[in-house]
mmCIF file of C-alpha atoms and ligand atoms in Angstrom:
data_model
loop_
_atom_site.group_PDB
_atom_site.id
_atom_site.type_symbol
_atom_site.label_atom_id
_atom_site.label_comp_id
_atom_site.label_asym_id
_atom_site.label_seq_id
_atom_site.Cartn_x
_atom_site.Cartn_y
_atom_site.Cartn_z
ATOM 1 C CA UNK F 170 5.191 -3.049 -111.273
ATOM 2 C CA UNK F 171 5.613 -5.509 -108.523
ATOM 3 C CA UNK F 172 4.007 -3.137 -106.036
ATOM 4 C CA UNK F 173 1.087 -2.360 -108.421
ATOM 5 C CA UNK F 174 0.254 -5.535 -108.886
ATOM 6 C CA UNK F 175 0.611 -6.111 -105.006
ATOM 7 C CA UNK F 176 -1.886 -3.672 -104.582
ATOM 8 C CA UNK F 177 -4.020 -4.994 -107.205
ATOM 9 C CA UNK F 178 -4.409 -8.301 -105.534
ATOM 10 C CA UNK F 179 -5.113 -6.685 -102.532
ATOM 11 C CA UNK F 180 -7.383 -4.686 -103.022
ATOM 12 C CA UNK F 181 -9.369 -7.916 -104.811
ATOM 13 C CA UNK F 182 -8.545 -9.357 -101.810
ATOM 14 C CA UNK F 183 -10.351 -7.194 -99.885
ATOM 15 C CA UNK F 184 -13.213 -6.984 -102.384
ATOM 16 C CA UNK F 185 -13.907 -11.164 -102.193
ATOM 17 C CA UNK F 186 -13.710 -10.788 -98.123
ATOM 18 C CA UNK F 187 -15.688 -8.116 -97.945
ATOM 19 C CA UNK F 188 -18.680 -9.979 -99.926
ATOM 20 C CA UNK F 189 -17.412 -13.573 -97.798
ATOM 21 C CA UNK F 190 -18.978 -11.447 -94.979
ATOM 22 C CA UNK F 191 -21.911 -9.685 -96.390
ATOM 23 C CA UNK F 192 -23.138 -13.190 -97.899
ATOM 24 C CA UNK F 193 -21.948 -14.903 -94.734
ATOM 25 C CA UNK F 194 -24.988 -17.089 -92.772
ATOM 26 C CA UNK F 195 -25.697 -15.270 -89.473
ATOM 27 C CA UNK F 196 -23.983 -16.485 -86.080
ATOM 28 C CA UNK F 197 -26.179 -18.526 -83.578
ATOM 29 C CA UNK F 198 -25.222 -15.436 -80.950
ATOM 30 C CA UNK F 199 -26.411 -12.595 -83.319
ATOM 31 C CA UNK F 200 -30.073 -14.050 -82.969
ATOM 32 C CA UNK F 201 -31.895 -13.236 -79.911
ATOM 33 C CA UNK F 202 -34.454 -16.721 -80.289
ATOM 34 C CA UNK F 203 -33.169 -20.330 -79.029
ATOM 35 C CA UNK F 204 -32.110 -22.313 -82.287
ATOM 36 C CA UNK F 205 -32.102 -26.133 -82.441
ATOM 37 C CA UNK F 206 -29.448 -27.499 -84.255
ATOM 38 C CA UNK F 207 -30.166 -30.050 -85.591
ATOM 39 C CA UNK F 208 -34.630 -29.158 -85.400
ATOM 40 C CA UNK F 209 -36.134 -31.596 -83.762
ATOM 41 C CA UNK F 210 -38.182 -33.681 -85.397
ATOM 42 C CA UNK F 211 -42.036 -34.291 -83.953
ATOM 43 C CA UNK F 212 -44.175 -37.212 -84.320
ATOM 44 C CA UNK F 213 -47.664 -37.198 -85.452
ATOM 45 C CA UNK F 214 -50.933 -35.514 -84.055
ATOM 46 C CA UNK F 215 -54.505 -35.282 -84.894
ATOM 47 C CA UNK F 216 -56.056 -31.759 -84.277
ATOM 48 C CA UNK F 217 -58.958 -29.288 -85.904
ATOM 49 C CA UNK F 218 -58.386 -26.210 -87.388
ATOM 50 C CA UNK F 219 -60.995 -23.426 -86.676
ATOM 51 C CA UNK F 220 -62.676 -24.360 -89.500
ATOM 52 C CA UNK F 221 -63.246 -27.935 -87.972
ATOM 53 C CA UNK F 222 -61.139 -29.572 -90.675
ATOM 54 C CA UNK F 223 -58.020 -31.485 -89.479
ATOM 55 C CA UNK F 224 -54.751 -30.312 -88.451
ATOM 56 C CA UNK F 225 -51.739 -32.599 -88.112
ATOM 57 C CA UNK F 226 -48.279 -32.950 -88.321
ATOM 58 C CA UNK F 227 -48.547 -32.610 -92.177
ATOM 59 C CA UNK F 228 -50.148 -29.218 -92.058
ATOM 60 C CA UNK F 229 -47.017 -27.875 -90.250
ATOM 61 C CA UNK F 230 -45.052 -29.038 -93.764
ATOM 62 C CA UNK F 231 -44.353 -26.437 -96.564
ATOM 63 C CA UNK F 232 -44.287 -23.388 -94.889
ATOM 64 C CA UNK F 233 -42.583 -21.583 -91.698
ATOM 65 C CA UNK F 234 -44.884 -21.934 -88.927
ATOM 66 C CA UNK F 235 -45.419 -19.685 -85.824
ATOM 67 C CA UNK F 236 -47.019 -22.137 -82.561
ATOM 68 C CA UNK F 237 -47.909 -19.686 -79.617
ATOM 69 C CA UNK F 238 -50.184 -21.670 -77.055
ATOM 70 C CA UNK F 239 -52.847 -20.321 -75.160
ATOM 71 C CA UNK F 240 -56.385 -19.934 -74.228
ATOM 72 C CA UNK F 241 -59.540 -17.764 -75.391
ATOM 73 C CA UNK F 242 -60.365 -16.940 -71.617
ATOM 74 C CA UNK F 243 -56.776 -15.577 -71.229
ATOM 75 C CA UNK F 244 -57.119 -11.610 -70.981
ATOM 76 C CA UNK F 245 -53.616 -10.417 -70.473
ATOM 77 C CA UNK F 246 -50.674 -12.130 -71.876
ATOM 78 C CA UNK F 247 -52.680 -14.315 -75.216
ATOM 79 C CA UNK F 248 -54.211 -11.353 -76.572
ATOM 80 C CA UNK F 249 -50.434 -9.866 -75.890
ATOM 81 C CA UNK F 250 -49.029 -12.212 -78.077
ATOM 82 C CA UNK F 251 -51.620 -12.412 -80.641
ATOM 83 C CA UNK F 252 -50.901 -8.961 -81.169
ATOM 84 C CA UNK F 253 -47.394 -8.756 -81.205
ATOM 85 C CA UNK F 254 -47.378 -12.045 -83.741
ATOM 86 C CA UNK F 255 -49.563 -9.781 -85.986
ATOM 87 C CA UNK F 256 -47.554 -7.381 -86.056
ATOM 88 C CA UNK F 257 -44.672 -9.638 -86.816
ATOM 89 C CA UNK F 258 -46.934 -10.464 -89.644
ATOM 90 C CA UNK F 259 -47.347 -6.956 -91.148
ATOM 91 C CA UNK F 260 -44.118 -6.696 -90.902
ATOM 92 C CA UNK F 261 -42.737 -9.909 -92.679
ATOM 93 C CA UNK F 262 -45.335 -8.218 -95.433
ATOM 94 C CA UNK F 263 -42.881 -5.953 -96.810
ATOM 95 C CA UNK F 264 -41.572 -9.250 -98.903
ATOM 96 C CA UNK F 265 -44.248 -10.637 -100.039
ATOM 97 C CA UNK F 266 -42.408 -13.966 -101.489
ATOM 98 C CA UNK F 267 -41.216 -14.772 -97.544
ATOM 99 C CA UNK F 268 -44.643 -13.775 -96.365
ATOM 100 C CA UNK F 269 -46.505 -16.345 -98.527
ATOM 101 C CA UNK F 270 -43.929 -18.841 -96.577
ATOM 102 C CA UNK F 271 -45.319 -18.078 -93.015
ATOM 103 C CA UNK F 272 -48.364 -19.415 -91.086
ATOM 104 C CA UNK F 273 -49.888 -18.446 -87.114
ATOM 105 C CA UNK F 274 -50.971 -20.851 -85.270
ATOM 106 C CA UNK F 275 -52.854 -20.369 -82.092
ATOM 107 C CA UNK F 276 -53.178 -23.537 -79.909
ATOM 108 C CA UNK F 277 -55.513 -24.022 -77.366
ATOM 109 C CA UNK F 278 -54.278 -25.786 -74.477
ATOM 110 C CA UNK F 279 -57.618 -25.319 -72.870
ATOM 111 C CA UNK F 280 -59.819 -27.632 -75.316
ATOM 112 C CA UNK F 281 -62.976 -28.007 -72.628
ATOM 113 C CA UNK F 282 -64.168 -24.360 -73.626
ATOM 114 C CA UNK F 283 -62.502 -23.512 -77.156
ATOM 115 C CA UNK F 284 -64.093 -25.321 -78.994
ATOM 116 C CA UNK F 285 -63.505 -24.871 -82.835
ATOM 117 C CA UNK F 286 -66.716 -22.523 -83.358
ATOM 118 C CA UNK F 287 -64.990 -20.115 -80.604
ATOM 119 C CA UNK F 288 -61.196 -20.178 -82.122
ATOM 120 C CA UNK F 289 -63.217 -18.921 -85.431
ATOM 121 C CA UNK F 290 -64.793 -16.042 -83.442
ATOM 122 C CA UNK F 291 -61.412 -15.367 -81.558
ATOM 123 C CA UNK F 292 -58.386 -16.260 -83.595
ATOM 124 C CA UNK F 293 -59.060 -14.437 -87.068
ATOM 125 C CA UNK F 294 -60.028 -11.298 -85.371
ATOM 126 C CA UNK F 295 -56.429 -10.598 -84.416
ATOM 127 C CA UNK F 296 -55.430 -11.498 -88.176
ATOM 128 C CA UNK F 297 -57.782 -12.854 -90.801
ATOM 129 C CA UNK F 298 -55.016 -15.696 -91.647
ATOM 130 C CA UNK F 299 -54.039 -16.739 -88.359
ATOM 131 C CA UNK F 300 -55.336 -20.717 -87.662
ATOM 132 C CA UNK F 301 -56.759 -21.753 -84.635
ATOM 133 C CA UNK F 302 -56.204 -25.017 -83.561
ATOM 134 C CA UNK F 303 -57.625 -27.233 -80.878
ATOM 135 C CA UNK F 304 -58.490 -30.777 -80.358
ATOM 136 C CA UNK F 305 -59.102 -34.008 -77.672
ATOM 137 C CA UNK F 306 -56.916 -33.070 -74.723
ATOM 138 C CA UNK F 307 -55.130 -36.021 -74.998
ATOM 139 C CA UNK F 308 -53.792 -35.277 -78.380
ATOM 140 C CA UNK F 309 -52.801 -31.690 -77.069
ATOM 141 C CA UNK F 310 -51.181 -33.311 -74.816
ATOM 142 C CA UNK F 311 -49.054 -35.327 -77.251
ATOM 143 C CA UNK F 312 -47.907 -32.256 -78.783
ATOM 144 C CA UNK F 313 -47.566 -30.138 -75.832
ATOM 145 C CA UNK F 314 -44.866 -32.742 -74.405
ATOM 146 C CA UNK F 315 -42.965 -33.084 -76.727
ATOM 147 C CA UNK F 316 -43.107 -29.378 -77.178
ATOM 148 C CA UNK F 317 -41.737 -28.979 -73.426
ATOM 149 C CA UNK F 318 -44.565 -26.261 -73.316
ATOM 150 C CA UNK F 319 -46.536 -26.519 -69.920
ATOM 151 C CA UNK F 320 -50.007 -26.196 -69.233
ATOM 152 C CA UNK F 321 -51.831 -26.422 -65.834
ATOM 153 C CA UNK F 322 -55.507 -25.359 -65.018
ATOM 154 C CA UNK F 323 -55.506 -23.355 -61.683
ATOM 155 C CA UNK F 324 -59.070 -23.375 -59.966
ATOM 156 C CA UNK F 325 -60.609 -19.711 -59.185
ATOM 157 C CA UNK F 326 -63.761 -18.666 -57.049
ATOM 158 C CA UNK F 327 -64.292 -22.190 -55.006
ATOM 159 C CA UNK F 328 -63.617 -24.101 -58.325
ATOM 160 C CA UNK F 329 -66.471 -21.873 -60.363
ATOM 161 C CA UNK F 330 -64.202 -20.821 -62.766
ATOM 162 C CA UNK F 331 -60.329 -21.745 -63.819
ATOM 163 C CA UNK F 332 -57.371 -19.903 -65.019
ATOM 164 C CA UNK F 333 -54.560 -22.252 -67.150
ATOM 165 C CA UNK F 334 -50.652 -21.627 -66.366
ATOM 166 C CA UNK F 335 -49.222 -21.897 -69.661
ATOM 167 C CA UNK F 336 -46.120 -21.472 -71.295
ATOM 168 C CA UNK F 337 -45.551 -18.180 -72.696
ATOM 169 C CA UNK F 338 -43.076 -19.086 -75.702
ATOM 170 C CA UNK F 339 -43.123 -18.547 -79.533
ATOM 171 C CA UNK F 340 -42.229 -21.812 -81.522
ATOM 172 C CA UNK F 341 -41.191 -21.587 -85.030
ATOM 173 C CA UNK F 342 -41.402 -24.845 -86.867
ATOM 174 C CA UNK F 343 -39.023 -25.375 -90.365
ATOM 175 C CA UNK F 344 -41.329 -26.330 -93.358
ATOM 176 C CA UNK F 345 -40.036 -29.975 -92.870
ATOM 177 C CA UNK F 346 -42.216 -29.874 -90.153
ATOM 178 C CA UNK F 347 -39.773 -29.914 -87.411
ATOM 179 C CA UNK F 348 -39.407 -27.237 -83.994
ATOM 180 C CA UNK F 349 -36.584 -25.038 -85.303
ATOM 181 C CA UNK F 350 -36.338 -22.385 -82.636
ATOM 182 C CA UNK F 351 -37.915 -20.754 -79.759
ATOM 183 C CA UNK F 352 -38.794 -17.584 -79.055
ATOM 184 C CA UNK F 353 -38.653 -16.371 -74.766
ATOM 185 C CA UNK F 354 -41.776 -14.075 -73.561
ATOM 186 C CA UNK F 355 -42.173 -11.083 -73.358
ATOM 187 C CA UNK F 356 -42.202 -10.839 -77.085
ATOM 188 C CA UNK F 357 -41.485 -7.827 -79.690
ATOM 189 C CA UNK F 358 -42.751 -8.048 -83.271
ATOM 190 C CA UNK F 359 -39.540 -6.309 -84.239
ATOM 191 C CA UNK F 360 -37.345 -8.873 -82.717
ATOM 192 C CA UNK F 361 -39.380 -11.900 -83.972
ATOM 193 C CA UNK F 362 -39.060 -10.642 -87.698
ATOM 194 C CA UNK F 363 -35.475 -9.496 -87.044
ATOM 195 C CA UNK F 364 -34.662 -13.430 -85.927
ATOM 196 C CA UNK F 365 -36.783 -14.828 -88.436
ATOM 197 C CA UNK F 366 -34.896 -13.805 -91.353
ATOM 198 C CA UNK F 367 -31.566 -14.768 -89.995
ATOM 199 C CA UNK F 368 -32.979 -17.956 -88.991
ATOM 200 C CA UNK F 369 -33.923 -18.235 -92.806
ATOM 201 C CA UNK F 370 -30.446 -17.305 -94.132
ATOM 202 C CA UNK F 371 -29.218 -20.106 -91.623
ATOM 203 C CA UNK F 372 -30.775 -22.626 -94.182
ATOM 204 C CA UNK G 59 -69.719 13.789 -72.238
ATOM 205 C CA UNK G 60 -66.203 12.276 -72.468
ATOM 206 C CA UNK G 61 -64.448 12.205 -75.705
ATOM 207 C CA UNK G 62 -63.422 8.648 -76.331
ATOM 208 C CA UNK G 63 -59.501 8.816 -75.973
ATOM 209 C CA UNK G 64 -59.577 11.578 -73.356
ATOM 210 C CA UNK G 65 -57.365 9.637 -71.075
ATOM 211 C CA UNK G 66 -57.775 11.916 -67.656
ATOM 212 C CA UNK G 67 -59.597 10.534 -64.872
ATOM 213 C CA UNK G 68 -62.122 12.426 -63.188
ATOM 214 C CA UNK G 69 -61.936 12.244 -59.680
ATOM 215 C CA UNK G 70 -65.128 11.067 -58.010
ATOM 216 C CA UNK G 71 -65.322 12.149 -54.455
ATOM 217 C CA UNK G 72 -67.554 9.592 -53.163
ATOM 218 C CA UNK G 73 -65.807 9.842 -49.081
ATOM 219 C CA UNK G 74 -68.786 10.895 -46.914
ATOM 220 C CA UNK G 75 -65.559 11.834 -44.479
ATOM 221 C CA UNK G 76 -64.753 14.936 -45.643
ATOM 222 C CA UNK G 77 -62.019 17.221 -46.884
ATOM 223 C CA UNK G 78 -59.485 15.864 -44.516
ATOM 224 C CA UNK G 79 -59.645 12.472 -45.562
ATOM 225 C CA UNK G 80 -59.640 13.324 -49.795
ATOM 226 C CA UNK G 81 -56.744 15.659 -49.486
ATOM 227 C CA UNK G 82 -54.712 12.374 -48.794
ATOM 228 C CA UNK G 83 -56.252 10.821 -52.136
ATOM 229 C CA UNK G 84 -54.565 12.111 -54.414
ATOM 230 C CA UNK G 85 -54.359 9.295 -56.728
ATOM 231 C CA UNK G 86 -54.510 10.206 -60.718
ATOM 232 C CA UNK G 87 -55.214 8.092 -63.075
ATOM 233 C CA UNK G 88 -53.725 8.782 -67.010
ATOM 234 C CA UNK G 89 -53.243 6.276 -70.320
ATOM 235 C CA UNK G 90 -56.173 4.277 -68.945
ATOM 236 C CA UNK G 91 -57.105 1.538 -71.896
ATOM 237 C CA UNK G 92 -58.871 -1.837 -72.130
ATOM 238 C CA UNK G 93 -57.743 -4.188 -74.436
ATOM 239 C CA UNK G 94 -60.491 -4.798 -77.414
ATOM 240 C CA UNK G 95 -61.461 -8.694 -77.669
ATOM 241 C CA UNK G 96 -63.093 -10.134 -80.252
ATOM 242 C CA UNK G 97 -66.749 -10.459 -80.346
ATOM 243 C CA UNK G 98 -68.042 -13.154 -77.305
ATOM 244 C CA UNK G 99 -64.737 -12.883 -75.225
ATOM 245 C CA UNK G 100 -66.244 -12.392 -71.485
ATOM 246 C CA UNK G 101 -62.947 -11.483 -70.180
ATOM 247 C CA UNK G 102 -61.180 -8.435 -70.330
ATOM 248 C CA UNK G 103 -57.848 -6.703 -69.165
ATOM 249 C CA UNK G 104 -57.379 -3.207 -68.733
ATOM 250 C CA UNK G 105 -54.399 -1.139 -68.268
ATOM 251 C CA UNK G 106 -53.290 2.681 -67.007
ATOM 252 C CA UNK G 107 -51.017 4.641 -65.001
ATOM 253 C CA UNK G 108 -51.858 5.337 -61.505
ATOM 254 C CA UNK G 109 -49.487 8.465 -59.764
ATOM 255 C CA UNK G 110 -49.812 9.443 -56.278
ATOM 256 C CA UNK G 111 -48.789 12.983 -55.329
ATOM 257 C CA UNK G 112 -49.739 12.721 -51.704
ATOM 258 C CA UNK G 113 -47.581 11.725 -48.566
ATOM 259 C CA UNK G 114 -49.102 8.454 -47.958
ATOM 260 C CA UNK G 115 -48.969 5.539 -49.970
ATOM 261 C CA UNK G 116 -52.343 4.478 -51.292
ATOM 262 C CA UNK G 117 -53.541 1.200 -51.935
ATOM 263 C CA UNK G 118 -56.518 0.451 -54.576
ATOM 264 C CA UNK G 119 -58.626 -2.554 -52.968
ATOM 265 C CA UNK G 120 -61.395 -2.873 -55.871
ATOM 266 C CA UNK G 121 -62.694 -2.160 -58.924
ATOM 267 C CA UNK G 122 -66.175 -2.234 -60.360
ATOM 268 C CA UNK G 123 -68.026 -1.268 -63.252
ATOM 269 C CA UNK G 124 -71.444 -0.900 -63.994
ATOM 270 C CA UNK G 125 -70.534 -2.430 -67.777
ATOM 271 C CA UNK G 126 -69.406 -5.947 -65.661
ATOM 272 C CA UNK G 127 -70.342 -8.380 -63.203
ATOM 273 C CA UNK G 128 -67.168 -8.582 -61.788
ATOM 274 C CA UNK G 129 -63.851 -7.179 -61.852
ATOM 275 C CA UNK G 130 -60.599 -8.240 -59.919
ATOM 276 C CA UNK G 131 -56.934 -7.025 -59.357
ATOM 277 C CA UNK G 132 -54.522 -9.482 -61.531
ATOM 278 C CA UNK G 133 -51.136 -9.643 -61.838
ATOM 279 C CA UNK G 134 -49.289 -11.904 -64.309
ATOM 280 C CA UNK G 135 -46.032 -13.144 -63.704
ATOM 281 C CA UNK G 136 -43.600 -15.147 -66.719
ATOM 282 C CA UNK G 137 -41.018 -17.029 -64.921
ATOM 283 C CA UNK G 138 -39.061 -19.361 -66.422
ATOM 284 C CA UNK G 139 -41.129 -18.962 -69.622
ATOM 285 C CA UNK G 140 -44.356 -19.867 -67.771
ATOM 286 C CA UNK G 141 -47.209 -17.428 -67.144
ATOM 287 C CA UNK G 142 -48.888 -17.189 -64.417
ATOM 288 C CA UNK G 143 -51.739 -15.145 -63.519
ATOM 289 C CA UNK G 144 -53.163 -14.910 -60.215
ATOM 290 C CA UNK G 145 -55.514 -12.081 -57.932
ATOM 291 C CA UNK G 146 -53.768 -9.412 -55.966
ATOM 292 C CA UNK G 147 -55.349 -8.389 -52.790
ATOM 293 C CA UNK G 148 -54.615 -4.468 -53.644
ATOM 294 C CA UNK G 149 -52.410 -2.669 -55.828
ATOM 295 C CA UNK G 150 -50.090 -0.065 -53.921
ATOM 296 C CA UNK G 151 -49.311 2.988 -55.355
ATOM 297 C CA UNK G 152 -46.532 4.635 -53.458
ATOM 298 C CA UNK G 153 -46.348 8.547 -51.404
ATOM 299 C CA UNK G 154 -44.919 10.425 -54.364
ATOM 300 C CA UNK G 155 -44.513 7.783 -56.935
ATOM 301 C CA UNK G 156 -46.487 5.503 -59.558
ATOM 302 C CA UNK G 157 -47.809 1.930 -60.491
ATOM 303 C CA UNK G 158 -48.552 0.970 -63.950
ATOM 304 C CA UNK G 159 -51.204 -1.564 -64.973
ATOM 305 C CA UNK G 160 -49.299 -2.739 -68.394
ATOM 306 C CA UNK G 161 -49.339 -5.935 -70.365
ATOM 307 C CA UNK G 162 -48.211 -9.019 -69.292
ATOM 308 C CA UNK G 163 -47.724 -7.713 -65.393
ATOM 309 C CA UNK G 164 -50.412 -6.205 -63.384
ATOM 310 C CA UNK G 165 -54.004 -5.305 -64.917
ATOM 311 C CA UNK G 166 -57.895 -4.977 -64.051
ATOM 312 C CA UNK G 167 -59.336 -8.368 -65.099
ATOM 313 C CA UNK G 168 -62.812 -7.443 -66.150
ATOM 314 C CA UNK G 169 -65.226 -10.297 -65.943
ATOM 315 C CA UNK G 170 -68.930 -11.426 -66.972
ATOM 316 C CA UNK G 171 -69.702 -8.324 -69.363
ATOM 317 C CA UNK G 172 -73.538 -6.652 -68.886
ATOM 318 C CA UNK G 173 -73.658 -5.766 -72.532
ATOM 319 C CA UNK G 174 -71.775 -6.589 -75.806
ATOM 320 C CA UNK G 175 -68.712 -4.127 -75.863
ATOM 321 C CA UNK G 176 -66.724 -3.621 -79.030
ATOM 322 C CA UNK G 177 -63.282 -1.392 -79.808
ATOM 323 C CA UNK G 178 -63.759 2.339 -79.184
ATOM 324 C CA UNK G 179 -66.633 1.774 -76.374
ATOM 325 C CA UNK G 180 -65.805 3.103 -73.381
ATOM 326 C CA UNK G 181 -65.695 1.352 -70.197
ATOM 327 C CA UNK G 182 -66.545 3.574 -66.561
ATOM 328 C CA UNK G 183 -64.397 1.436 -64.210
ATOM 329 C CA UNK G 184 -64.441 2.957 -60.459
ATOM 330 C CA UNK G 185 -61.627 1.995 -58.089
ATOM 331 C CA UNK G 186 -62.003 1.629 -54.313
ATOM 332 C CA UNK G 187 -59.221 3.312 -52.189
ATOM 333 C CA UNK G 188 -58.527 1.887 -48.834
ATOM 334 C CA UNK G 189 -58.487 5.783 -47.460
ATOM 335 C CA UNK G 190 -62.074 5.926 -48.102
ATOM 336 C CA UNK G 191 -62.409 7.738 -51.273
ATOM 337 C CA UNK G 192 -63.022 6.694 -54.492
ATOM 338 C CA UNK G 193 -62.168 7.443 -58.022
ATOM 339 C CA UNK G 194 -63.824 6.842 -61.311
ATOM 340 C CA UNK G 195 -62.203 6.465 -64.979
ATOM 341 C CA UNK G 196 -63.171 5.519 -68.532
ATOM 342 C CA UNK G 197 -60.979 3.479 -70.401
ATOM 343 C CA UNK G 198 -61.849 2.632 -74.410
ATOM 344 C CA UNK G 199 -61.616 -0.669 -75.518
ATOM 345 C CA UNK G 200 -58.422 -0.426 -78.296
ATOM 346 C CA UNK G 201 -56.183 -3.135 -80.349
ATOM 347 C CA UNK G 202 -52.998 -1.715 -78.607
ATOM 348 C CA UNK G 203 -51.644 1.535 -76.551
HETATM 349 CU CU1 LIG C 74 -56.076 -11.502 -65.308
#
């Protein structure tokens, strides 16, 4: 009786561990992205959408949002990413509820030539939802720094022409508006979902 | 007429120097693609695989195309989570081995387009060797490899 009822409780014992680790949050390690614990918080900035209506600090709030920061002149590594982040996007998809939780952003960090007309040609081609975003340079700027994300303009061709140096990460911004993790280049749209969702169990 | 995904190169022997000199370019060219860019982009990257069969290492000096003003070699390099992009003087392809033009790393960076291009166009892109010779591709414009 004694050992029946030893093997009872162990065997619930088991059974309440076993779902302690299936409903467990996921460990910092098992996600490949940088994670700031706490997020940190960002103050205020005053950009345009692609639509030419304004984008600030508040339009970061109520949803998950993907920052990658580039330029429309970029051939090689923004297109990349644009890419990749859209195929992120089809594959966050398959749950619908999360999916309604998640913006793109694409920022310019090269405001002279994208103006908000060409983000509209350029940024919804890669996926009809994604949001361009640019602005005055000086209120890139005050995003950009306190992003850490790096931007310089390298002249080409005698100074005809420019290419911009830019950082290459993903940023993923909590729907309180503040820079919850970052993502390390070269990206995979696998890997970026994969983190994602643990980085939503973490809340 | 070349089917728009046929990926082979045709090799253009453009060296006035003779058989001599083309035997030792034997460059080929497979999985050649540009990357499609939405409508008013005026710069371009394409991509392939360049082999070389032959003995002596080849080096590709330039590209042009009669659909652009201007192309150049590029390679782009992320280090510590900055990219940078900058023009190559050649790309070497090695005696017996292979280069690829991929993604974030090496590529054609096709400038100034002559007409509107859109996905599934084909681009004619022809590379200058520095044995002499020549060699002349089509790439399509496509989303992804
Ligand atoms: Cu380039």
């Amino acid at each position: 009786m004694l050992i029946v009822t030893a093997v009872l409780f162990s065997l619930a014992a088991g059974a309440w561990l076993g779902n302690q680790v299936l409903n467990r949050k996921p460990a910092l390690d098992e996600i490949s992205a940088t994670v700031l614990d706490p997020p940190k918080a960002v103050s205020d900035f005053r950009l345009t959408n692609h639509r030419d209506e304004p984008f600030t600090l508040d339009s970061l709030k109520g949803k998950w949002s993907f920052l990658f920061f580039g330029y429309t002149h970029c051939p090689d590594i923004c297109p990349t990413t644009l890419h990749t982040l859209a195929q992120m996007d089809r594959i966050l998809a398959a749950d619908p509820d999360a999916h309604a939780n998640v913006q793109v952003v694409f920022v310019s960090i090269d405001p002279r030539r994208d103006t908000a007309q060409q983000l509209g040609k350029y940024v919804p081609y890669f996926n009809k939802a994604f949001i361009g975003v640019t602005g005055p340079e000086d209120e890139i700027n005050r995003l950009t720094k306190q992003l850490g994300i790096l931007h310089v303009r390298v002249e080409q061709n005698q100074g005809q022409d420019y290419l911009v140096d830019h950082s290459a990460s993903v940023l993923l911004f909590s729907p309180q508006g503040a820079l919850r993790a970052l993502f390390g280049a070269p990206h995979a749209a696998q890997r970026l979902a994969a983190d994602f969702k643990k980085i939503g169990q973490l809340e | 007429m070349m089917h728009k995904y046929c990926l082979l190169a045709i090799v253009w022997l453009v060296s006035a120097t003779g058989a001599a000199q083309t035997q030792t370019s034997v460059l080929r060219v497979t999985d050649a693609w540009i990357r499609a860019a939405p409508p008013g982009v005026g710069v371009l990257a394409g991509y392939m695989t360049m082999e070389n069969s032959g003995a002596v290492d080849v080096k590709v000096t330039a590209a042009e195309s009669p659909q652009f003003g201007m192309i150049e070699l590029h390679r782009t390099v992320i280090e510590d989570d900055v990219a940078r992009m900058r023009k190559q003087a050649y790309f070497l392809v090695p005696a017996g081995g292979k280069l690829m033009l991929a993604p974030n790393d090496r590529h054609l960076m096709l400038m100034m387009p002559n007409v509107p291009l859109q996905h599934g166009d084909d681009v004619t892109v022809v590379l200058t060797l520095d044995n002499g010779a020549s060699l002349e591709i089509s790439a399509p414009l496509r989303l992804i490899r």
